[in-house]
CSV table of C-alpha atoms in Angstrom, one decimal:
chain,number,residue,atom,x,y,z
A,162,GLN,CA,103.0,72.1,97.8
A,163,LEU,CA,105.4,74.6,99.4
A,164,ALA,CA,102.9,77.4,99.0
A,165,GLY,CA,100.2,75.2,100.6
A,166,LEU,CA,102.4,74.3,103.6
A,167,ALA,CA,103.3,78.0,104.0
A,168,ILE,CA,99.6,78.9,104.1
A,169,ILE,CA,98.9,76.2,106.7
A,170,ALA,CA,101.7,77.4,108.9
A,171,PHE,CA,100.6,81.0,108.6
A,172,GLY,CA,97.0,80.3,109.4
A,173,LEU,CA,97.8,78.1,112.3
A,174,TRP,CA,100.2,80.8,113.7
A,175,LEU,CA,97.4,83.5,113.5
A,176,ARG,CA,95.0,81.1,115.2
A,177,PHE,CA,97.2,79.7,118.0
A,178,GLY,CA,100.4,81.7,118.2
A,179,GLY,CA,99.8,85.4,117.4
A,180,PRO,CA,98.0,88.0,119.5
A,181,THR,CA,94.6,87.0,117.9
A,182,ALA,CA,94.9,83.6,119.7
A,183,GLU,CA,93.9,85.4,122.9
A,184,PHE,CA,90.6,86.6,121.4
A,185,ALA,CA,89.3,83.0,122.2
A,186,THR,CA,88.0,82.6,125.7
A,187,ASP,CA,86.4,79.6,127.4
A,188,LYS,CA,82.9,80.9,126.6
A,189,LYS,CA,83.2,82.5,123.1
A,190,SER,CA,85.5,83.5,120.3
A,191,PRO,CA,85.2,85.8,117.2
A,192,GLU,CA,83.7,83.1,114.9
A,193,LEU,CA,83.8,85.2,111.7
A,194,PHE,CA,87.6,86.0,112.0
A,195,PHE,CA,88.6,82.4,113.1
A,196,MET,CA,86.3,80.9,110.4
A,197,GLY,CA,88.4,82.8,107.9
A,198,LEU,CA,91.6,81.3,109.3
A,199,TYR,CA,90.2,77.8,109.1
A,200,VAL,CA,89.3,78.4,105.5
A,201,LEU,CA,92.9,79.6,104.9
A,202,VAL,CA,94.3,76.5,106.5
A,203,GLY,CA,91.9,74.3,104.5
A,204,ALA,CA,92.9,76.0,101.3
A,205,GLY,CA,96.6,75.4,102.1
A,206,ALA,CA,95.9,71.7,102.7
A,207,ILE,CA,94.1,71.4,99.4
A,208,MET,CA,96.9,73.2,97.6
A,209,SER,CA,99.5,70.7,99.0
A,210,ALA,CA,97.4,67.7,97.9
A,211,VAL,CA,96.8,69.2,94.5
A,212,GLY,CA,100.5,70.1,94.1
A,213,PHE,CA,101.3,66.4,94.7
A,214,PHE,CA,98.9,65.3,92.0
A,215,GLY,CA,100.4,67.9,89.7
A,216,CYS,CA,103.9,66.6,90.3
A,217,CYS,CA,102.7,63.1,89.5
A,218,GLY,CA,101.0,64.2,86.3
A,219,ALA,CA,104.0,66.0,85.1
A,220,ALA,CA,106.3,63.1,85.9
A,221,ARG,CA,104.1,60.5,84.2
A,222,GLU,CA,103.2,63.0,81.4
A,223,SER,CA,99.5,62.3,82.0
A,224,GLN,CA,97.1,64.7,80.4
A,225,CYS,CA,94.3,63.5,82.7
A,226,LEU,CA,96.2,64.3,85.9
A,227,ILE,CA,97.4,67.6,84.5
A,228,GLY,CA,93.9,68.5,83.4
A,229,THR,CA,92.6,67.7,86.9
A,230,PHE,CA,95.4,69.7,88.4
A,231,PHE,CA,94.3,72.7,86.3
A,232,ALA,CA,90.7,72.3,87.3
A,233,CYS,CA,91.6,72.1,91.0
A,234,LEU,CA,93.7,75.3,90.7
A,235,LEU,CA,90.9,77.0,89.1
A,236,VAL,CA,88.5,76.1,92.0
A,237,ILE,CA,91.2,77.2,94.5
A,238,PHE,CA,91.6,80.5,92.7
A,239,ALA,CA,87.9,81.1,92.7
A,240,GLY,CA,87.8,80.3,96.4
A,241,GLU,CA,90.6,82.7,97.1
A,242,VAL,CA,88.9,85.5,95.3
A,243,THR,CA,85.6,84.8,97.2
A,244,ALA,CA,87.4,84.6,100.6
A,245,GLY,CA,89.2,87.9,99.9
A,246,VAL,CA,85.9,89.7,99.1
A,247,PHE,CA,84.3,88.1,102.2
A,248,ALA,CA,87.2,89.2,104.4
A,249,PHE,CA,87.0,92.8,103.1
A,250,ILE,CA,83.2,93.0,103.6
A,251,GLY,CA,83.3,91.2,107.0
A,252,LYS,CA,86.2,93.0,108.5
A,253,LYS,CA,84.1,95.5,110.5
A,254,VAL,CA,81.9,92.7,111.8
A,255,ALA,CA,84.9,90.7,112.9
A,256,ILE,CA,86.3,93.7,114.7
A,257,GLN,CA,83.0,94.4,116.5
A,258,GLU,CA,82.8,90.8,117.5
A,259,ALA,CA,86.2,90.6,119.0
A,260,GLN,CA,85.7,93.9,120.8
A,261,LYS,CA,82.4,92.6,122.3
A,262,ILE,CA,84.3,89.6,123.6
A,263,TYR,CA,86.8,91.9,125.4
A,264,GLU,CA,84.0,94.1,126.8
A,265,ASP,CA,82.3,91.0,128.2
A,266,ALA,CA,85.5,89.9,129.8
A,267,TYR,CA,86.0,93.4,131.1
A,268,GLU,CA,82.5,93.5,132.7
A,269,ASP,CA,83.0,90.0,134.2
A,270,TYR,CA,86.2,91.1,135.8
A,271,MET,CA,84.6,94.2,137.3
A,272,LYS,CA,81.9,92.1,138.8
A,273,ASN,CA,84.4,89.5,140.1
A,274,PRO,CA,88.1,90.6,140.0
A,275,VAL,CA,89.5,87.3,141.3
A,276,GLY,CA,90.2,83.8,140.0
A,277,LYS,CA,89.9,82.7,136.4
A,278,VAL,CA,88.3,85.9,135.1
A,279,ASN,CA,91.3,87.8,136.4
A,280,SER,CA,93.7,85.6,134.3
A,281,THR,CA,91.5,86.0,131.2
A,282,ILE,CA,91.6,89.8,131.2
A,283,TYR,CA,95.3,89.9,132.0
A,284,ARG,CA,96.0,87.5,129.1
A,285,TYR,CA,94.2,90.1,126.8
A,286,HIS,CA,96.2,92.9,128.2
A,287,VAL,CA,99.6,91.2,127.8
A,288,ALA,CA,98.9,90.0,124.2
A,289,LEU,CA,97.6,93.4,123.1
A,290,GLN,CA,99.9,95.5,125.3
A,291,CYS,CA,97.0,97.6,126.5
A,292,CYS,CA,94.9,98.1,129.6
A,293,GLY,CA,91.2,99.0,129.9
A,294,LYS,CA,88.9,100.8,127.6
A,295,GLY,CA,90.4,104.3,127.6
A,296,ASN,CA,89.0,105.6,130.8
A,297,VAL,CA,91.8,106.0,133.4
A,298,GLU,CA,89.4,106.0,136.3
A,299,GLN,CA,88.1,102.6,135.1
A,300,GLN,CA,91.6,101.2,135.1
A,301,THR,CA,92.0,101.3,138.9
A,302,GLY,CA,92.6,97.8,140.0
A,303,LEU,CA,92.9,96.3,136.5
A,304,PRO,CA,95.7,93.7,136.0
A,305,CYS,CA,97.8,95.7,133.6
A,306,PRO,CA,101.1,94.5,132.1
A,307,GLU,CA,104.3,95.8,133.6
A,308,ASN,CA,106.1,98.9,131.9
A,309,ILE,CA,103.0,99.7,129.9
A,310,GLN,CA,102.7,103.4,128.9
A,311,LEU,CA,99.4,104.8,130.0
A,312,PRO,CA,97.2,106.4,128.8
A,313,LYS,CA,98.9,105.9,125.4
A,314,ALA,CA,98.1,102.2,125.3
A,315,SER,CA,95.0,102.4,127.5
A,316,ASN,CA,92.3,101.6,125.0
A,317,CYS,CA,92.2,97.8,124.3
A,318,LEU,CA,89.2,98.3,121.9
A,319,VAL,CA,91.5,100.3,119.6
A,320,GLU,CA,94.3,97.8,119.9
A,321,ILE,CA,91.9,95.0,118.9
A,322,GLN,CA,91.0,96.9,115.8
A,323,ASN,CA,94.6,97.6,114.9
A,324,VAL,CA,95.6,93.9,115.4
A,325,ILE,CA,92.7,92.6,113.2
A,326,ASP,CA,93.4,95.2,110.6
A,327,THR,CA,97.1,94.3,110.5
A,328,ASN,CA,96.5,90.5,110.3
A,329,LEU,CA,93.8,91.0,107.7
A,330,HIS,CA,96.3,92.9,105.6
A,331,LEU,CA,98.8,90.1,106.0
A,332,VAL,CA,96.2,87.6,104.9
A,333,GLY,CA,95.4,89.8,101.9
A,334,ILE,CA,99.1,89.9,101.0
A,335,VAL,CA,99.5,86.2,101.3
A,336,GLY,CA,96.2,85.7,99.4
A,337,ILE,CA,97.5,87.9,96.5
A,338,ALA,CA,100.8,86.0,96.4
A,339,ILE,CA,99.1,82.6,96.4
A,340,ALA,CA,96.6,83.8,93.7
A,341,SER,CA,99.6,84.8,91.5
A,342,ILE,CA,101.2,81.4,92.0
A,343,THR,CA,97.9,79.8,91.2
A,344,ILE,CA,97.6,81.7,87.9
A,345,PHE,CA,101.1,80.7,86.9
A,346,GLY,CA,100.4,77.1,87.9
A,347,MET,CA,97.3,77.1,85.6
A,348,ILE,CA,99.3,78.7,82.7
A,349,PHE,CA,102.1,76.2,83.0
A,350,SER,CA,99.8,73.2,83.4
A,351,MET,CA,98.0,74.1,80.2
A,352,VAL,CA,101.2,74.6,78.4
A,353,LEU,CA,102.5,71.3,79.6
A,354,CYS,CA,99.3,69.5,78.7
A,355,CYS,CA,99.3,71.0,75.1
A,356,THR,CA,103.0,70.0,74.7
A,357,ILE,CA,102.4,66.4,75.7
A,358,ARG,CA,99.4,66.2,73.4
A,359,ASN,CA,101.5,67.6,70.5
A,360,MET,CA,104.3,65.2,71.2
A,361,ARG,CA,101.9,62.3,71.1
A,362,GLU,CA,100.3,63.4,67.9
A,363,MET,CA,103.8,63.6,66.3
A,364,ILE,CA,104.6,60.2,67.4
């Protein structure tokens, strides 16, 4: 249950609290990357519910509930492995998608550097601590964060790639940790189920 709640908190932070939250604009968002975060949150919710039934099964010494707990953990483990492979294969597409969103916002700003578009591009720059697409001449008039070091942090496309790479690595680490917990949970549930069955046969 605790692991499931931790996954939910981590997924929601990446979606709404971290720098990746700024990838979503009023018009579009990197669907592939955010879809992975929604799957992560869903897996956490399922794990919390499964953990509750596992506790009930252990407390009541119910082979049926513990067996169901094992089956659910097996499904979760398979889902985690599938999501990990999907994230690894789709990483490049997710990066390109997020970069395209920034480039569209950049072009919109260049056409109309006032109003809501102005705040959108500035939000990107503050979240990623960057400004522009690497061309110093193009940065003239861009709303850049204060005290930013140019041209070192001038390429937002590179920063987007770095942010997604970093967050996907974090997701991978969390996934490996949860997969390990899931394996131990399956082992312990089977041991407990066999112990309960042996005790009942002895009685």
